[in-house]
Every structure is written in structure tokens, then in C-alpha cells.
Amino acid sequence: MVPKSIKKAAFLLLFIDRFNVYLLQNHRTT
């Protein structure tokens, strides 16, 4: 079983990665 902290950290990294892609796309279109 995976500890909650590790699961939370992985989710956070995924969220930040998607957020960065979102920002990059916005920056390019503008």
C-alpha cells in the first residue's frame, strides 16, 4: 500500500505539470 503523503505528492506534481502546460499554451496564443 502506498502512503498517503507519496500519493499526495504525486498528485501535486501532476497538477503542477498540467498547470505549466496550460500556462505555456496561454502564453503562446497571446
PDB file of N, CA and C in Angstrom:
ATOM      1  N   MET A   1       0.830  -1.201   0.000  1.00  0.00           N
ATOM      2  CA  MET A   1       0.000   0.000   0.000  1.00  0.00           C
ATOM      3  C   MET A   1       0.867   1.256   0.000  1.00  0.00           C
ATOM      4  N   VAL A   2       0.471   2.216  -0.803  1.00  0.00           N
ATOM      5  CA  VAL A   2       1.247   3.453  -0.921  1.00  0.00           C
ATOM      6  C   VAL A   2       0.810   4.466   0.147  1.00  0.00           C
ATOM      7  N   PRO A   3       1.784   5.030   0.871  1.00  0.00           N
ATOM      8  CA  PRO A   3       1.467   6.047   1.881  1.00  0.00           C
ATOM      9  C   PRO A   3       0.723   7.230   1.276  1.00  0.00           C
ATOM     10  N   LYS A   4      -0.114   7.868   2.098  1.00  0.00           N
ATOM     11  CA  LYS A   4      -0.908   8.999   1.611  1.00  0.00           C
ATOM     12  C   LYS A   4      -0.026  10.157   1.170  1.00  0.00           C
ATOM     13  N   SER A   5       1.061  10.378   1.898  1.00  0.00           N
ATOM     14  CA  SER A   5       1.939  11.518   1.582  1.00  0.00           C
ATOM     15  C   SER A   5       2.527  11.398   0.180  1.00  0.00           C
ATOM     16  N   ILE A   6       2.943  10.179  -0.172  1.00  0.00           N
ATOM     17  CA  ILE A   6       3.527   9.952  -1.501  1.00  0.00           C
ATOM     18  C   ILE A   6       2.460  10.137  -2.579  1.00  0.00           C
ATOM     19  N   LYS A   7       1.275   9.621  -2.305  1.00  0.00           N
ATOM     20  CA  LYS A   7       0.175   9.766  -3.260  1.00  0.00           C
ATOM     21  C   LYS A   7      -0.155  11.234  -3.469  1.00  0.00           C
ATOM     22  N   LYS A   8      -0.155  11.988  -2.368  1.00  0.00           N
ATOM     23  CA  LYS A   8      -0.464  13.409  -2.425  1.00  0.00           C
ATOM     24  C   LYS A   8       0.610  14.150  -3.214  1.00  0.00           C
ATOM     25  N   ALA A   9       1.864  13.798  -2.995  1.00  0.00           N
ATOM     26  CA  ALA A   9       2.980  14.450  -3.693  1.00  0.00           C
ATOM     27  C   ALA A   9       2.903  14.176  -5.195  1.00  0.00           C
ATOM     28  N   ALA A  10       2.574  12.946  -5.560  1.00  0.00           N
ATOM     29  CA  ALA A  10       2.469  12.582  -6.977  1.00  0.00           C
ATOM     30  C   ALA A  10       1.334  13.361  -7.635  1.00  0.00           C
ATOM     31  N   PHE A  11       0.215  13.476  -6.920  1.00  0.00           N
ATOM     32  CA  PHE A  11      -0.933  14.220  -7.445  1.00  0.00           C
ATOM     33  C   PHE A  11      -0.577  15.688  -7.630  1.00  0.00           C
ATOM     34  N   LEU A  12       0.182  16.222  -6.667  1.00  0.00           N
ATOM     35  CA  LEU A  12       0.583  17.625  -6.730  1.00  0.00           C
ATOM     36  C   LEU A  12       1.495  17.863  -7.934  1.00  0.00           C
ATOM     37  N   LEU A  13       2.434  16.945  -8.153  1.00  0.00           N
ATOM     38  CA  LEU A  13       3.347  17.072  -9.288  1.00  0.00           C
ATOM     39  C   LEU A  13       2.575  17.039 -10.604  1.00  0.00           C
ATOM     40  N   LEU A  14       1.617  16.141 -10.695  1.00  0.00           N
ATOM     41  CA  LEU A  14       0.801  16.029 -11.905  1.00  0.00           C
ATOM     42  C   LEU A  14       0.015  17.313 -12.139  1.00  0.00           C
ATOM     43  N   PHE A  15      -0.540  17.850 -11.054  1.00  0.00           N
ATOM     44  CA  PHE A  15      -1.315  19.086 -11.149  1.00  0.00           C
ATOM     45  C   PHE A  15      -0.443  20.243 -11.618  1.00  0.00           C
ATOM     46  N   ILE A  16       0.762  20.355 -11.050  1.00  0.00           N
ATOM     47  CA  ILE A  16       1.687  21.430 -11.426  1.00  0.00           C
ATOM     48  C   ILE A  16       2.097  21.277 -12.890  1.00  0.00           C
ATOM     49  N   ASP A  17       2.320  20.040 -13.318  1.00  0.00           N
ATOM     50  CA  ASP A  17       2.724  19.784 -14.704  1.00  0.00           C
ATOM     51  C   ASP A  17       1.641  20.243 -15.672  1.00  0.00           C
ATOM     52  N   ARG A  18       0.388  19.899 -15.360  1.00  0.00           N
ATOM     53  CA  ARG A  18      -0.721  20.298 -16.218  1.00  0.00           C
ATOM     54  C   ARG A  18      -0.896  21.812 -16.209  1.00  0.00           C
ATOM     55  N   PHE A  19      -0.682  22.411 -15.035  1.00  0.00           N
ATOM     56  CA  PHE A  19      -0.823  23.857 -14.905  1.00  0.00           C
ATOM     57  C   PHE A  19       0.232  24.574 -15.742  1.00  0.00           C
ATOM     58  N   ASN A  20       1.462  24.029 -15.752  1.00  0.00           N
ATOM     59  CA  ASN A  20       2.536  24.616 -16.549  1.00  0.00           C
ATOM     60  C   ASN A  20       2.210  24.550 -18.035  1.00  0.00           C
ATOM     61  N   VAL A  21       1.671  23.425 -18.477  1.00  0.00           N
ATOM     62  CA  VAL A  21       1.290  23.259 -19.882  1.00  0.00           C
ATOM     63  C   VAL A  21       0.200  24.269 -20.239  1.00  0.00           C
ATOM     64  N   TYR A  22      -0.748  24.431 -19.329  1.00  0.00           N
ATOM     65  CA  TYR A  22      -1.848  25.384 -19.532  1.00  0.00           C
ATOM     66  C   TYR A  22      -1.315  26.807 -19.675  1.00  0.00           C
ATOM     67  N   LEU A  23      -0.359  27.157 -18.801  1.00  0.00           N
ATOM     68  CA  LEU A  23       0.234  28.498 -18.853  1.00  0.00           C
ATOM     69  C   LEU A  23       1.014  28.693 -20.145  1.00  0.00           C
ATOM     70  N   LEU A  24       1.757  27.677 -20.555  1.00  0.00           N
ATOM     71  CA  LEU A  24       2.548  27.766 -21.779  1.00  0.00           C
ATOM     72  C   LEU A  24       1.647  27.977 -22.988  1.00  0.00           C
ATOM     73  N   GLN A  25       0.529  27.247 -23.037  1.00  0.00           N
ATOM     74  CA  GLN A  25      -0.398  27.375 -24.155  1.00  0.00           C
ATOM     75  C   GLN A  25      -0.991  28.780 -24.190  1.00  0.00           C
ATOM     76  N   ASN A  26      -1.343  29.301 -23.027  1.00  0.00           N
ATOM     77  CA  ASN A  26      -1.905  30.650 -22.950  1.00  0.00           C
ATOM     78  C   ASN A  26      -0.885  31.683 -23.407  1.00  0.00           C
ATOM     79  N   HIS A  27       0.358  31.477 -23.016  1.00  0.00           N
ATOM     80  CA  HIS A  27       1.418  32.428 -23.354  1.00  0.00           C
ATOM     81  C   HIS A  27       1.667  32.433 -24.863  1.00  0.00           C
ATOM     82  N   ARG A  28       1.586  31.263 -25.484  1.00  0.00           N
ATOM     83  CA  ARG A  28       1.851  31.173 -26.921  1.00  0.00           C
ATOM     84  C   ARG A  28       0.736  31.811 -27.738  1.00  0.00           C
ATOM     85  N   THR A  29      -0.504  31.613 -27.316  1.00  0.00           N
ATOM     86  CA  THR A  29      -1.637  32.132 -28.084  1.00  0.00           C
ATOM     87  C   THR A  29      -1.751  33.643 -27.952  1.00  0.00           C
ATOM     88  N   THR A  30      -1.309  34.170 -26.844  1.00  0.00           N
ATOM     89  CA  THR A  30      -1.426  35.613 -26.617  1.00  0.00           C
ATOM     90  C   THR A  30      -0.354  36.364 -27.393  1.00  0.00           C
TER      91      THR A  30
END
